[in-house]
Coordinates of C-alpha atoms in Angstrom, one line a residue:
F237 CA 11.7 -4.7 17.0
I238 CA 13.9 -3.7 18.8
K239 CA 14.5 -7.5 20.8
D240 CA 14.6 -9.5 17.5
H241 CA 15.0 -7.0 14.8
I242 CA 11.6 -8.3 12.9
I243 CA 9.1 -6.3 11.2
S244 CA 5.8 -7.3 13.7
P245 CA 2.5 -8.2 12.2
K246 CA 0.4 -6.7 14.7
N247 CA 0.1 -3.0 15.5
D248 CA 3.6 -2.3 16.7
V249 CA 4.2 1.6 16.4
F250 CA 8.2 1.1 15.7
S251 CA 8.1 -1.2 12.9
V252 CA 5.7 0.7 11.8
G253 CA 8.3 3.7 11.5
V254 CA 10.9 1.2 10.1
V255 CA 8.6 0.2 7.2
M256 CA 8.1 4.2 6.8
I257 CA 11.5 4.4 6.8
E258 CA 12.5 1.4 4.4
I259 CA 9.9 2.5 1.9
M260 CA 11.2 6.1 2.2
T261 CA 15.1 4.6 2.1
G262 CA 15.0 1.5 0.7
P263 CA 14.8 -2.2 2.1
T264 CA 18.4 -1.2 4.1
G265 CA 17.6 2.3 5.1
Y266 CA 16.6 1.3 8.5
S267 CA 20.2 -0.8 9.0
N268 CA 22.0 1.6 7.5
S269 CA 21.2 4.3 9.5
F270 CA 23.5 3.1 12.4
E271 CA 26.4 3.2 10.9
M272 CA 25.6 7.1 10.1
G273 CA 25.9 8.0 14.2
D274 CA 22.0 9.3 14.3
L275 CA 18.9 9.0 12.4
A276 CA 18.9 13.4 12.0
Q277 CA 21.7 12.2 9.2
L278 CA 19.3 9.8 7.8
R279 CA 16.8 12.7 7.7
G280 CA 19.0 14.6 6.2
Q281 CA 19.7 12.6 3.6
V282 CA 16.2 11.1 2.9
I283 CA 15.0 15.0 2.3
D284 CA 17.8 15.8 0.1
N285 CA 17.5 12.6 -2.5
W286 CA 13.7 14.0 -2.3
K287 CA 14.1 17.1 -3.5
N288 CA 16.8 16.5 -5.7
K289 CA 14.1 13.9 -7.8
I290 CA 11.0 15.9 -7.1
N291 CA 12.2 18.8 -8.1
A292 CA 13.6 17.3 -11.4
T293 CA 10.5 15.6 -12.3
S294 CA 7.4 17.1 -10.7
K295 CA 4.9 19.9 -11.1
Y296 CA 4.1 19.8 -8.2
P297 CA 7.4 20.5 -6.0
L298 CA 6.1 22.2 -2.8
E299 CA 3.1 20.3 -2.5
E300 CA 5.3 17.0 -2.0
S301 CA 8.2 18.2 -0.5
N302 CA 5.8 18.9 2.3
Q303 CA 4.5 15.3 2.1
M304 CA 7.7 14.0 2.1
E305 CA 8.9 15.7 4.8
T306 CA 5.9 15.0 7.1
C307 CA 6.2 11.5 6.4
I308 CA 9.8 11.5 7.3
D309 CA 9.5 12.8 10.4
T310 CA 6.6 11.0 11.4
A311 CA 8.6 7.7 11.2
M312 CA 11.7 9.5 13.4
R313 CA 8.7 9.7 15.7
C314 CA 7.8 6.3 15.8
V315 CA 11.3 5.2 16.2
E316 CA 12.3 7.4 19.1
P317 CA 13.8 5.2 22.4
D318 CA 11.5 6.8 24.4
R319 CA 8.7 4.8 24.0
N320 CA 6.2 7.6 25.7
S321 CA 7.6 9.7 22.3
R322 CA 6.4 8.1 19.9
P323 CA 3.1 8.5 18.9
T324 CA 0.0 5.8 18.8
I325 CA -1.0 4.1 15.4
A326 CA -4.0 6.0 15.5
E327 CA -2.2 9.5 15.6
V328 CA 0.1 7.9 12.7
L329 CA -2.9 7.0 10.6
D330 CA -4.2 10.8 11.2
I331 CA -1.5 12.5 10.2
L332 CA -0.7 10.0 7.2
N333 CA -4.2 10.9 5.7
K334 CA -3.8 14.7 6.4
T335 CA -1.2 14.5 4.0
E336 CA -3.6 13.3 1.1
T337 CA -2.9 16.3 -2.0
H338 CA -5.0 17.0 -4.6
I339 CA -2.5 16.1 -7.3
P340 CA -4.6 14.5 -10.1
K341 CA -3.9 10.7 -9.8
R342 CA -2.1 9.5 -12.4
Q343 CA 0.5 12.5 -11.8
L344 CA 0.9 10.3 -8.3
A345 CA 1.9 7.5 -10.4
D346 CA 4.5 9.2 -12.1
V347 CA 6.0 11.4 -9.5
V348 CA 9.2 9.4 -8.4
L349 CA 9.0 7.8 -5.3
C350 CA 11.6 6.9 -2.9
P351 CA 15.4 6.9 -4.0
T352 CA 17.3 4.0 -2.5
I353 CA 20.2 5.5 -0.3
G354 CA 23.2 4.2 -2.1
S355 CA 21.4 2.1 -4.8
K356 CA 22.0 2.8 -8.3
S357 CA 18.0 1.9 -9.1
T358 CA 15.1 3.4 -7.4
M359 CA 12.0 2.5 -6.7
S360 CA 10.3 5.1 -9.3
D361 CA 12.3 3.7 -11.7
T362 CA 10.5 -0.1 -11.2
L363 CA 7.1 1.5 -10.6
K364 CA 8.0 3.2 -14.1
M365 CA 8.5 0.1 -15.5
M366 CA 5.8 -1.7 -13.9
I367 CA 3.5 1.2 -15.4
D368 CA 4.7 1.0 -19.3
E369 CA 4.7 -2.5 -19.0
L370 CA 1.0 -2.8 -18.2
E371 CA 0.1 0.0 -20.5
N372 CA 1.8 -2.3 -23.4
I373 CA 0.2 -5.1 -21.7
T374 CA -3.1 -3.0 -23.2
N375 CA -1.5 -1.7 -26.3
Q376 CA -0.8 -5.3 -27.5
N377 CA -4.6 -7.0 -27.1
Q378 CA -6.7 -3.8 -28.8
H379 CA -6.9 -5.4 -31.6
L380 CA -9.0 -8.1 -29.3
S381 CA -11.2 -5.2 -28.2
S382 CA -11.6 -4.1 -32.6
M383 CA -12.9 -7.5 -32.6
S384 CA -15.8 -6.5 -30.9
N385 CA -17.9 -3.4 -29.7
K386 CA -17.1 -1.6 -26.7
S387 CA -18.5 -2.9 -23.6
S388 CA -21.1 -0.6 -21.8
N389 CA -20.4 2.2 -19.4
V390 CA -19.5 2.6 -16.0
R391 CA -22.7 3.5 -15.1
E392 CA -24.6 0.3 -16.6
T393 CA -22.8 -2.1 -14.1
T394 CA -22.6 -0.4 -10.9
S395 CA -25.3 -3.0 -9.7
D396 CA -23.5 -5.6 -6.6
V397 CA -22.7 -9.3 -8.4
E398 CA -25.9 -11.4 -7.5
E399 CA -25.3 -14.3 -5.3
E400 CA -24.2 -17.5 -7.5
V401 CA -27.2 -19.6 -8.5
V402 CA -26.3 -23.1 -8.7
I403 CA -27.9 -24.8 -12.3
G404 CA -27.8 -28.6 -12.8
R405 CA -25.7 -30.0 -10.3
T406 CA -28.6 -31.3 -7.7
E407 CA -28.0 -34.8 -8.4
E408 CA -24.3 -35.0 -7.9
I409 CA -24.7 -33.3 -4.8
K410 CA -27.4 -36.2 -3.6
E411 CA -24.4 -39.2 -5.2
I412 CA -21.7 -37.2 -3.3
V413 CA -23.3 -37.0 -0.2
D414 CA -24.9 -40.6 -0.4
T415 CA -21.4 -42.0 -1.0
I416 CA -20.1 -40.5 2.1
C417 CA -22.6 -41.4 4.3
E418 CA -22.8 -45.4 3.1
S419 CA -18.9 -45.2 3.4
I420 CA -19.2 -44.6 7.1
T421 CA -19.2 -48.3 8.9
P422 CA -18.2 -49.2 12.6
E423 CA -14.9 -50.7 10.7
N424 CA -14.3 -47.1 8.7
K425 CA -14.2 -44.0 10.5
I426 CA -12.6 -42.0 7.6
T427 CA -13.7 -40.7 4.1
I428 CA -11.5 -38.9 1.5
L429 CA -13.3 -38.3 -1.4
P430 CA -12.0 -36.7 -4.1
I431 CA -13.6 -34.8 -7.0
Y432 CA -11.5 -34.1 -10.1
G433 CA -11.8 -32.9 -13.3
I434 CA -11.2 -29.8 -15.8
G435 CA -10.2 -26.3 -14.5
G436 CA -13.2 -23.8 -14.6
I437 CA -16.2 -27.2 -14.1
G438 CA -17.4 -26.2 -11.2
K439 CA -15.4 -28.2 -8.5
T440 CA -14.5 -25.4 -6.3
T441 CA -18.6 -24.8 -6.2
L442 CA -20.0 -28.2 -5.9
A443 CA -17.7 -29.1 -2.7
Q444 CA -19.3 -25.9 -1.1
L445 CA -22.8 -27.1 -1.7
V446 CA -21.7 -31.3 -0.3
F447 CA -19.8 -28.5 2.8
S448 CA -23.1 -27.1 3.2
D449 CA -25.5 -30.0 3.0
C450 CA -28.3 -30.0 5.9
R451 CA -26.4 -33.5 6.5
F452 CA -23.8 -32.6 8.1
A453 CA -25.3 -30.4 10.1
G454 CA -24.1 -32.1 13.6
Y455 CA -20.2 -32.2 11.6
S456 CA -17.8 -29.4 13.0
R457 CA -16.3 -27.8 9.5
V458 CA -13.2 -27.1 7.8
W459 CA -12.0 -25.4 4.7
V460 CA -8.3 -25.3 3.7
Y461 CA -7.4 -23.8 0.4
V462 CA -4.4 -25.6 -0.7
S463 CA -3.5 -24.2 -4.1
Q464 CA -0.2 -25.3 -5.7
N465 CA 1.9 -25.0 -2.8
L466 CA 0.9 -28.3 -0.6
D467 CA 2.3 -26.8 3.2
L468 CA 1.9 -29.6 5.4
N469 CA 2.5 -27.4 8.5
K470 CA -0.1 -24.6 7.0
I471 CA -2.8 -27.0 6.2
G472 CA -2.7 -28.1 9.9
N473 CA -2.0 -25.2 11.7
S474 CA -5.7 -24.1 9.5
I475 CA -7.3 -26.9 10.5
I476 CA -6.7 -26.2 14.5
S477 CA -7.2 -22.8 13.8
Q478 CA -11.0 -23.4 12.7
L479 CA -11.5 -25.9 15.5
S480 CA -10.1 -24.3 18.4
E481 CA -8.7 -20.9 19.3
E482 CA -4.9 -22.1 19.0
S483 CA -3.2 -21.7 15.7
H484 CA 0.6 -21.0 13.8
L485 CA 2.3 -24.0 15.8
A486 CA 5.5 -24.0 14.2
E487 CA 6.6 -27.6 15.4
K488 CA 5.6 -30.9 12.9
Q489 CA 5.0 -32.7 16.8
M490 CA 3.4 -29.9 18.4
I491 CA 1.0 -29.7 15.4
H492 CA 0.7 -33.2 15.3
N493 CA -0.4 -33.9 19.2
K494 CA -2.7 -30.4 19.2
L495 CA -4.6 -32.2 15.4
R496 CA -5.4 -35.4 17.9
N497 CA -6.5 -33.5 20.4
V498 CA -9.0 -31.1 18.2
L499 CA -10.0 -34.6 15.9
A500 CA -10.9 -36.7 18.7
G501 CA -14.6 -38.2 19.5
K502 CA -16.2 -35.4 17.1
K503 CA -16.9 -35.9 13.4
T504 CA -15.3 -33.7 11.0
L505 CA -15.7 -32.8 7.4
I506 CA -12.8 -31.4 5.5
V507 CA -12.5 -29.9 3.0
L508 CA -9.1 -29.8 1.3
D509 CA -9.6 -27.5 -2.7
D510 CA -7.5 -27.0 -5.5
V511 CA -5.0 -30.1 -4.4
W512 CA -2.1 -30.2 -7.1
E513 CA 0.8 -31.7 -5.1
E514 CA 1.5 -35.2 -7.2
N515 CA 4.4 -36.3 -4.6
P516 CA 2.7 -39.6 -3.1
D517 CA 4.4 -39.4 0.1
T518 CA 3.6 -35.9 0.8
L519 CA 0.3 -37.2 -0.3
N520 CA 0.5 -39.8 2.0
S521 CA 1.9 -37.7 4.6
L522 CA -1.4 -35.7 4.0
K523 CA -3.4 -38.6 5.1
A524 CA -1.7 -39.6 7.7
M525 CA -1.5 -36.6 9.7
V526 CA -5.6 -36.5 9.4
R527 CA -5.9 -39.4 10.8
L528 CA -4.8 -38.8 14.3
G529 CA -8.1 -38.8 16.2
A530 CA -9.2 -40.8 18.2
G531 CA -12.2 -42.3 18.3
S532 CA -13.1 -39.8 15.4
E533 CA -15.3 -39.9 12.3
I534 CA -13.5 -37.8 9.9
T535 CA -14.8 -36.9 6.1
I536 CA -12.1 -35.4 3.5
I537 CA -13.5 -33.6 0.4
V538 CA -10.3 -33.1 -1.8
T539 CA -11.1 -31.6 -5.5
T540 CA -8.3 -31.7 -8.0
R541 CA -7.9 -31.3 -11.7
D542 CA -5.7 -34.8 -11.6
E543 CA -6.7 -38.0 -11.6
A544 CA -3.3 -39.7 -10.6
I545 CA -3.8 -37.1 -7.5
A546 CA -7.2 -38.3 -7.0
R547 CA -6.8 -41.9 -7.0
E548 CA -3.3 -41.7 -5.0
I549 CA -5.4 -40.1 -1.9
C550 CA -8.7 -41.6 -1.9
H551 CA -9.4 -43.8 0.7
A552 CA -12.5 -46.0 1.0
V553 CA -14.5 -44.8 -2.3
E554 CA -13.3 -43.9 -5.5
P555 CA -12.6 -41.0 -6.6
Y556 CA -15.7 -38.3 -7.6
K557 CA -15.2 -37.3 -12.0
L558 CA -17.1 -34.4 -12.6
G559 CA -18.0 -34.2 -16.1
T560 CA -19.3 -31.5 -18.3
L561 CA -22.9 -29.5 -18.2
T562 CA -24.9 -30.3 -20.9
D563 CA -25.5 -27.1 -23.6
K564 CA -28.7 -27.1 -22.3
I565 CA -28.0 -26.3 -18.7
C566 CA -25.3 -23.8 -20.1
W567 CA -28.1 -22.4 -21.5
G568 CA -30.0 -21.8 -18.7
I569 CA -26.8 -20.4 -16.7
I570 CA -26.7 -17.9 -19.2
R571 CA -30.5 -17.1 -20.2
Q572 CA -31.1 -16.5 -15.7
K573 CA -28.1 -14.6 -15.3
A574 CA -28.3 -11.8 -18.0
A575 CA -31.8 -11.7 -17.2
L576 CA -33.3 -12.7 -20.6
E577 CA -37.2 -12.6 -19.4
E578 CA -36.7 -9.3 -18.6
R579 CA -35.6 -7.9 -22.1
V580 CA -38.1 -7.2 -25.6
D581 CA -35.4 -9.0 -27.6
K582 CA -35.5 -12.2 -25.8
E583 CA -37.0 -14.0 -28.6
Q584 CA -34.4 -13.0 -31.2
L585 CA -31.3 -13.6 -28.5
E586 CA -32.8 -17.2 -27.9
Q587 CA -31.4 -18.8 -30.4
I588 CA -28.2 -16.8 -30.3
G589 CA -27.5 -17.8 -27.0
R590 CA -28.3 -21.4 -27.4
E591 CA -25.8 -21.2 -30.1
I592 CA -23.1 -19.4 -27.3
A593 CA -23.8 -21.9 -24.8
I594 CA -22.5 -24.5 -27.3
K595 CA -19.6 -23.0 -27.3
C596 CA -18.9 -22.8 -23.6
G597 CA -18.5 -26.8 -23.8
G598 CA -20.0 -27.7 -20.7
V599 CA -18.4 -25.8 -18.5
A600 CA -19.9 -23.6 -16.0
L601 CA -17.3 -21.0 -15.7
A602 CA -17.1 -20.3 -19.3
A603 CA -20.7 -20.0 -19.5
Q604 CA -20.5 -17.8 -16.5
S605 CA -17.6 -15.6 -17.2
L606 CA -19.5 -14.6 -20.6
V607 CA -22.5 -13.9 -18.8
Y608 CA -21.6 -10.2 -17.4
I609 CA -20.7 -9.0 -20.8
L610 CA -24.1 -10.5 -22.6
R611 CA -26.1 -8.6 -20.1
Y612 CA -25.3 -5.3 -21.6
M613 CA -24.9 -6.2 -25.3
S614 CA -27.2 -5.5 -28.0
S615 CA -28.4 -8.5 -30.1
D616 CA -25.8 -7.3 -32.9
Q617 CA -22.4 -7.7 -30.1
W618 CA -24.6 -11.4 -29.1
E619 CA -23.9 -12.3 -33.1
S620 CA -20.0 -10.9 -32.5
V621 CA -19.4 -12.9 -29.5
R622 CA -20.5 -16.4 -31.4
D623 CA -18.8 -15.5 -34.4
S624 CA -15.7 -14.5 -32.9
C625 CA -13.0 -16.2 -34.2
I626 CA -11.4 -15.9 -30.6
W627 CA -13.4 -19.7 -30.1
N628 CA -11.8 -21.2 -33.6
L629 CA -8.1 -19.6 -32.0
S630 CA -8.8 -21.6 -28.7
T631 CA -9.0 -24.8 -30.4
Q632 CA -6.2 -25.1 -32.8
K633 CA -3.7 -27.0 -30.5
D634 CA -6.2 -29.7 -28.3
P635 CA -9.9 -29.5 -30.2
S636 CA -10.6 -32.3 -28.0
S637 CA -9.4 -30.5 -24.8
R638 CA -12.4 -28.1 -23.0
I639 CA -9.8 -26.4 -21.4
H640 CA -10.2 -24.5 -24.7
N641 CA -13.6 -23.1 -24.6
V642 CA -12.8 -21.4 -21.4
L643 CA -9.8 -19.9 -22.4
A644 CA -11.8 -18.8 -24.8
S645 CA -14.7 -17.0 -22.8
L646 CA -12.1 -15.3 -21.0
L647 CA -10.2 -14.1 -23.4
L648 CA -14.0 -12.8 -25.3
S649 CA -14.6 -10.9 -21.9
Y650 CA -11.3 -9.6 -21.3
S651 CA -11.4 -8.6 -25.2
H652 CA -14.8 -6.8 -24.3
M653 CA -12.8 -4.8 -20.6
P654 CA -12.4 -1.2 -21.7
D655 CA -8.8 -0.3 -21.6
W656 CA -8.4 0.4 -17.5
L657 CA -9.9 -2.5 -16.6
K658 CA -7.7 -4.6 -18.6
L659 CA -4.7 -2.8 -16.5
C660 CA -6.3 -3.1 -13.3
F661 CA -6.6 -6.8 -14.1
S662 CA -3.5 -7.2 -15.4
Y663 CA -1.8 -5.8 -12.5
C664 CA -3.2 -8.9 -10.5
A665 CA -0.6 -11.1 -12.6
I666 CA 2.3 -9.1 -10.4
F667 CA 1.2 -11.2 -7.2
P668 CA 2.3 -15.0 -6.6
K669 CA 0.3 -18.1 -7.3
G670 CA -2.7 -18.8 -4.3
H671 CA -1.7 -14.8 -3.1
C672 CA -4.9 -13.1 -1.2
I673 CA -5.1 -9.5 -1.0
V674 CA -7.3 -7.2 1.2
K675 CA -9.8 -5.6 -1.5
Y676 CA -9.3 -2.1 -0.7
D677 CA -5.4 -2.9 -0.1
L678 CA -5.4 -3.4 -4.4
I679 CA -7.9 -0.5 -4.7
H680 CA -5.8 1.7 -3.3
Q681 CA -2.7 0.5 -5.3
W682 CA -5.0 0.5 -8.7
I683 CA -5.4 4.5 -7.5
A684 CA -2.2 5.5 -6.7
L685 CA -0.8 3.9 -10.0
G686 CA -3.3 5.4 -12.1
F687 CA -4.9 3.2 -13.3
T688 CA -8.7 4.8 -13.5
E689 CA -10.5 6.6 -16.1
Q690 CA -11.4 10.2 -15.9
S691 CA -14.9 11.3 -14.6
Y692 CA -16.6 13.9 -13.2
M693 CA -19.5 11.9 -11.4
F694 CA -17.4 9.2 -9.5
D695 CA -14.3 10.0 -7.6
P696 CA -11.0 7.0 -7.8
M697 CA -12.6 4.6 -4.8
Q698 CA -16.1 4.6 -6.2
L699 CA -14.3 4.2 -9.6
C700 CA -12.2 1.2 -8.9
E701 CA -14.8 -0.7 -6.4
N702 CA -16.9 -0.7 -9.4
Y703 CA -13.8 -2.2 -11.3
A704 CA -13.8 -4.9 -8.7
R705 CA -16.9 -5.5 -8.6
Q706 CA -17.0 -6.1 -12.3
L707 CA -14.1 -8.5 -12.5
L708 CA -15.7 -10.3 -9.5
G709 CA -19.2 -10.2 -11.6
M710 CA -17.0 -11.9 -14.6
S711 CA -14.9 -14.5 -12.7
F712 CA -11.8 -13.0 -13.0
L713 CA -11.3 -12.5 -9.7
E714 CA -12.9 -14.3 -6.3
Y715 CA -13.0 -14.1 -2.9
S716 CA -10.6 -16.0 -1.2
K717 CA -12.3 -19.5 0.6
T718 CA -9.7 -19.5 3.4
S719 CA -10.8 -15.8 5.1
S720 CA -13.9 -14.4 6.6
L721 CA -12.5 -10.7 5.5
R722 CA -13.0 -9.9 2.0
W723 CA -9.4 -10.9 1.1
L724 CA -9.9 -11.3 -3.4
Q725 CA -7.3 -13.8 -5.3
L726 CA -7.2 -14.2 -9.4
I727 CA -9.9 -17.9 -9.9
S728 CA -7.4 -20.7 -10.0
I729 CA -7.1 -21.1 -13.8
L730 CA -6.0 -17.5 -14.5
E731 CA -3.1 -18.6 -11.5
W732 CA -2.4 -21.5 -13.8
I733 CA -2.4 -19.3 -17.3
L734 CA -0.4 -16.2 -16.1

């Protein structure tokens, strides 16, 4: 930071101090401190501004004032000119952990955060507006909850989400793998096979199954999540980082040179998941970029919703259109994942479940999103799902579009969420499309905003862990496919809607 005035993503304690100061003063707080002469003046101004706000609004002024002073003092130590006088990252974390208070979490959400020095609006105003807006979202959807009974309580839904069981795509996997293997000849060493179809139909799942097929055991394998913003440099760096130890090259020519080296003389399977780019020039540049390896054999699988994109980017083979599942297979997903065989009322539920499966329109995501709530519902509640007017609302605009079946099933799942889970999910809409977030960072944000229910059995962290599991189980969130860490993101169809 001292050299370039750029906050470092590494464990740089000086940058940590700058970030803490900017959290407490606003984005220009640290820069403004140079005009004051020294940081001591900034510290005094921060404390005065905070104390005025805390005394005027807080039920716990003494405890919060002590917490605030500890934070600003720690930040000041981090930006000491003498490197040896600065604390370590571990010491900073230890100090901040010790500042945790016994203030109820909902009260913390209402506490005024740092007023921006010299600014008319404050971060607290923004946070309060966000809370009000999210609560409005819940209030506006109360009528959806009234269409059906309340969902099961938190204790009934604490089991981990089971590993995905793929039903009904065996023939498609074989057909795609056979097509790829047959396309590789002495004359053709690159195959680009797009898989296209509507959102939620299972393109990504199918690509994952092909990706792990034993017939590609001798291949180097690369998975790149593309989403709506196709960035050639980002894609190139992602391929490079997965095939070598180098990454984050800035220059286009450097990326191409490195790709030529890492792809040369080897068999490589690359998946480009969720491509939205329609510009033919950009798509042709993408194809050219992955053809750079001399003596290489490259297979690329592209998933997209758009047939035009699929036809523009394909090479050596025709695009593969992924069709809908049969009603029987949709029922199989519901029956298996709802653990119907373990229920005493399974005979009564079977006919109702088959009728719900028909309404899913052959879309795997529609069936999967309902399973999590159906698992804990009585037969009467299954009937309320089957007979819900939401199914009719979803097809008013375009009865032939199966995307509405997905939207209807997601809306039904949303309508059965308790209010606090609706808030947690709605909050995710503030993130940009394609954004990934560490699960525990998201959980801490939910807690700080006071989105948890009242519980005498579980602490807020346990409750929010369960909320994340429920949203994963209902297919509203998914684990990022671009990181080995537990990063979360909205499923792509919800990014498209929100």
